[in-house]
Short mmCIF file of C-alpha atoms in Angstrom, two decimals:
data_model
loop_
_atom_site.label_atom_id
_atom_site.label_comp_id
_atom_site.label_asym_id
_atom_site.label_seq_id
_atom_site.Cartn_x
_atom_site.Cartn_y
_atom_site.Cartn_z
CA MET A 1 12.36 177.27 294.44
CA ASP A 2 10.64 174.32 292.78
CA VAL A 3 7.76 174.50 290.32
CA GLY A 4 5.46 173.30 293.09
CA ASP A 5 6.40 176.33 295.19
CA LEU A 6 5.19 178.84 292.61
CA PRO A 7 2.16 180.97 293.51
CA LYS A 8 -0.91 181.11 291.31
CA LEU A 9 0.26 182.77 288.12
CA SER A 10 -1.72 185.19 285.96
CA ALA A 11 0.24 184.18 282.88
CA VAL A 12 3.46 182.58 281.66
CA LEU A 13 5.63 184.43 279.14
CA SER A 14 8.38 182.90 277.02
CA SER A 15 11.32 184.90 275.72
CA MET A 16 13.28 182.48 273.54
CA ASN A 17 13.86 178.83 272.59
CA HIS A 18 17.09 178.14 274.46
CA TYR A 19 16.60 175.47 277.14
CA ASP A 20 17.48 177.73 280.06
CA HIS A 21 14.65 180.05 278.99
CA PHE A 22 12.06 177.48 277.89
CA ASP A 23 12.28 174.42 280.12
CA VAL A 24 8.72 173.33 279.48
CA ARG A 25 9.43 169.75 280.56
CA SER A 26 10.11 170.91 284.10
CA PHE A 27 7.36 173.50 284.05
CA ALA A 28 4.83 170.84 283.04
CA ALA A 29 4.61 170.07 286.77
CA TYR A 30 2.90 173.43 287.40
CA ARG A 31 -0.49 172.81 288.99
CA ASP A 32 -2.64 174.86 286.60
CA PRO A 33 -2.45 173.58 283.00
CA ALA A 34 -5.02 176.23 281.98
CA VAL A 35 -2.77 179.16 282.87
CA PRO A 36 -2.40 181.52 279.87
CA PHE A 37 0.90 180.50 278.28
CA LEU A 38 2.29 183.04 275.78
CA THR A 39 4.77 181.62 273.29
CA ILE A 40 6.67 183.05 270.32
CA ALA A 41 4.59 182.69 267.17
CA GLY A 42 6.23 180.53 264.51
CA SER A 43 8.57 178.83 266.96
CA PRO A 44 8.35 175.22 268.21
CA GLN A 45 7.29 176.56 271.61
CA THR A 46 3.58 176.53 270.90
CA GLU A 47 3.45 172.83 270.07
CA LEU A 48 5.84 171.92 272.88
CA ALA A 49 3.73 173.77 275.45
CA ARG A 50 0.58 172.02 274.25
CA ASP A 51 2.34 168.65 274.26
CA ALA A 52 3.33 169.35 277.88
CA GLY A 53 -0.36 169.57 278.77
CA PHE A 54 -1.03 173.31 278.73
CA SER A 55 -4.43 174.07 277.25
CA ASN A 56 -4.39 177.86 276.93
CA VAL A 57 -1.36 178.51 274.72
CA VAL A 58 -1.31 181.88 272.96
CA PRO A 59 1.30 182.45 270.20
CA VAL A 60 2.42 186.09 270.05
CA ALA A 61 4.31 187.46 267.06
CA ALA A 62 6.83 190.29 267.20
CA GLY A 63 5.05 193.57 266.56
CA SER A 64 1.76 192.34 268.00
CA SER A 65 0.06 192.57 271.39
CA ALA A 66 -1.98 190.30 273.62
CA GLN A 67 -4.42 190.93 276.46
CA VAL A 68 -4.04 188.65 279.46
CA ALA A 69 -6.01 189.22 282.68
CA ASN A 70 -5.39 192.87 283.59
CA MET A 71 -2.22 193.13 281.50
CA THR A 72 -1.43 194.08 277.93
CA LEU A 73 1.75 192.55 276.52
CA HIS A 74 3.58 193.96 273.50
CA ALA A 75 6.18 191.80 271.73
CA PHE A 76 9.31 193.10 270.01
CA ALA A 77 11.83 191.15 267.92
CA ALA A 78 14.90 191.35 270.12
CA ASN A 79 17.64 189.83 267.99
CA GLU A 80 16.59 188.99 264.45
CA PHE A 81 20.05 188.22 263.13
CA SER A 82 21.34 185.90 265.85
CA PRO A 83 22.53 182.29 265.38
CA ALA A 84 19.94 179.58 264.79
CA VAL A 85 19.67 178.58 268.46
CA PHE A 86 18.66 182.18 269.25
CA ARG A 87 16.46 182.62 266.18
CA TYR A 88 13.28 183.09 268.14
CA GLU A 89 13.98 185.78 270.71
CA GLN A 90 11.57 188.46 271.85
CA SER A 91 11.47 191.26 274.36
CA TYR A 92 8.19 192.37 275.89
CA VAL A 93 6.70 195.50 277.36
CA ILE A 94 3.94 194.72 279.82
CA GLU A 95 1.40 197.40 280.67
CA ALA A 96 -0.23 196.81 284.05
CA GLY A 97 -1.52 199.04 286.81
CA GLY A 98 -0.62 202.16 284.89
CA ARG A 99 3.03 201.13 284.63
CA THR A 100 5.29 199.83 281.86
CA ILE A 101 7.50 196.81 282.55
CA LEU A 102 10.24 195.66 280.17
CA PHE A 103 11.14 191.97 280.16
CA SER A 104 14.29 191.36 278.13
CA PRO A 105 16.40 188.44 279.34
CA HIS A 106 18.95 188.20 276.56
CA PHE A 107 20.04 190.94 274.16
CA PRO A 108 17.65 193.48 272.59
CA LYS A 109 19.42 195.03 269.65
CA ALA A 110 19.28 198.72 268.74
CA ALA A 111 16.19 198.36 266.52
CA ALA A 112 14.18 196.80 269.34
CA ILE A 113 15.25 199.46 271.83
CA ALA A 114 14.38 202.23 269.35
CA ALA A 115 10.95 200.70 268.71
CA ILE A 116 10.24 200.45 272.43
CA LYS A 117 11.35 204.02 273.04
CA ALA A 118 9.28 205.33 270.14
CA ARG A 119 6.14 203.62 271.45
CA PHE A 120 6.44 204.10 275.21
CA GLY A 121 8.95 206.89 275.73
CA ARG A 122 10.20 205.58 279.05
CA ILE A 123 9.99 202.38 281.08
CA ASP A 124 9.08 202.18 284.76
CA ILE A 125 10.53 198.75 285.57
CA ALA A 126 12.98 196.59 283.59
CA LEU A 127 13.90 192.95 284.12
CA LEU A 128 17.16 192.53 282.22
CA GLY A 129 19.50 189.61 281.61
CA VAL A 130 23.06 190.50 282.62
CA ASN A 131 25.18 187.33 282.30
CA GLY A 132 27.18 188.49 279.24
CA LEU A 133 27.21 185.06 277.58
CA ARG A 134 30.07 184.67 275.09
CA ILE A 135 31.21 181.74 272.91
CA LYS A 136 34.89 181.00 273.33
CA PRO A 137 35.49 179.09 270.04
CA LEU A 138 33.95 182.04 268.12
CA LEU A 139 36.54 184.49 269.47
CA GLY A 140 34.30 185.46 272.36
CA ARG A 141 31.23 186.28 270.28
CA GLN A 142 28.68 187.89 272.61
CA LEU A 143 25.14 186.51 272.69
CA SER A 144 23.57 188.18 275.72
CA MET A 145 23.84 191.48 277.55
CA ASP A 146 26.56 192.05 280.07
CA PRO A 147 25.91 194.44 282.98
CA GLU A 148 27.18 197.47 281.05
CA ASP A 149 24.92 196.68 278.07
CA ALA A 150 21.93 196.37 280.39
CA ALA A 151 22.78 199.68 282.06
CA ARG A 152 22.88 201.35 278.64
CA VAL A 153 19.40 199.95 277.90
CA CYS A 154 18.23 201.54 281.14
CA ALA A 155 19.75 204.86 280.11
CA ALA A 156 18.17 204.75 276.65
CA LEU A 157 14.71 203.99 278.00
CA GLY A 158 14.76 206.13 281.12
CA VAL A 159 14.18 203.10 283.35
CA SER A 160 13.22 203.96 286.92
CA LEU A 161 13.83 200.57 288.54
CA ALA A 162 15.94 197.74 287.10
CA ILE A 163 16.08 194.12 288.26
CA PRO A 164 18.93 191.89 287.03
CA ILE A 165 17.93 188.40 285.88
CA HIS A 166 19.49 185.45 284.03
CA TYR A 167 22.87 185.58 285.74
CA ALA A 168 22.95 182.19 287.48
CA PHE A 169 23.24 180.06 284.33
CA ASN A 170 25.72 177.20 284.74
CA GLY A 171 26.42 175.04 281.72
CA GLY A 172 28.68 172.64 283.58
CA TRP A 173 32.44 172.14 283.72
CA VAL A 174 32.95 171.25 280.05
CA SER A 175 31.05 174.24 278.64
CA THR A 176 32.57 176.66 281.16
CA THR A 177 36.09 175.45 280.37
CA PHE A 178 35.88 175.11 276.59
CA LEU A 179 32.72 176.72 275.20
CA LEU A 180 31.16 179.55 277.18
CA THR A 181 31.97 182.42 279.46
CA HIS A 182 29.29 184.24 281.45
CA LYS A 183 30.70 186.59 284.06
CA GLY A 184 27.91 189.12 284.53
CA THR A 185 26.70 189.56 288.11
CA PRO A 186 24.03 191.65 289.87
CA GLU A 187 26.78 193.51 291.75
CA ARG A 188 28.50 194.51 288.52
CA PHE A 189 25.14 195.58 287.09
CA ALA A 190 24.48 197.82 290.10
CA GLU A 191 27.91 199.41 289.65
CA ALA A 192 27.28 199.94 285.93
CA THR A 193 23.94 201.63 286.47
CA ARG A 194 25.43 203.97 289.06
CA ALA A 195 28.07 204.99 286.53
CA ILE A 196 26.00 205.06 283.34
CA THR A 197 22.45 205.92 284.43
CA PRO A 198 22.38 207.13 288.04
CA HIS A 199 18.65 207.93 287.87
CA THR A 200 17.96 204.17 287.63
CA ALA A 201 17.58 202.32 290.91
CA THR A 202 18.48 198.63 291.03
CA ILE A 203 17.29 195.80 293.22
CA THR A 204 18.35 192.15 293.25
CA LEU A 205 15.70 189.59 294.13
CA SER A 206 16.54 186.19 295.54
CA SER A 207 14.79 183.11 294.18
CA GLY A 208 11.18 183.13 295.34
CA GLN A 209 11.27 186.72 296.59
CA SER A 210 8.35 188.91 295.53
CA LEU A 211 8.43 192.54 294.44
CA VAL A 212 5.24 194.43 295.24
CA VAL A 213 4.72 197.50 293.05
CA LYS A 214 1.91 199.91 293.79
CA ARG A 215 -0.49 200.92 291.05
CA ALA A 216 0.58 204.17 289.41
CA GLY A 217 -1.23 207.24 290.72
#
């Protein structure tokens, strides 16, 4: 699915600085430069998005909220103590149509999960990264959720429907051989949710596939 194939978007939401999350150079080809573009306040993203030609860039700080179209977005600091490349990393809860949607593509730590639970109680839909990224030279230090971590997030937040994301990352032969390992898959995530949180349903979407969710009530 190319940028030109995207439908008309209500908003664009950024989760972190890493290039496979914030490829604004490629996204600059999107046909509507006035689309609301929510970036992480204090990060280089705001200036980069404006330099790419987007005119409606809205920085959002952790702990704050933003109103976009018919949605309210709440930002949470996901991983405050991560390495510099992951310094700016946020998770979001989106309220729309009477439902709560969690977007967390990397690794929300315990404080973020507790804050989300305290504010919303439970989550209807969660989009969760599951690739389990680890750095080989740092003795396998883990930087993103693996399928079991994501299933535990679902259990903690009472998630009704979970969608695995961020599992197709490929850093190339050199990084795969010497630097990184990322073995999380949608199939392993489905198995983990069945074992850890059987009340959570899972669905895997192919690139370009839409999920239609009815308004609550």
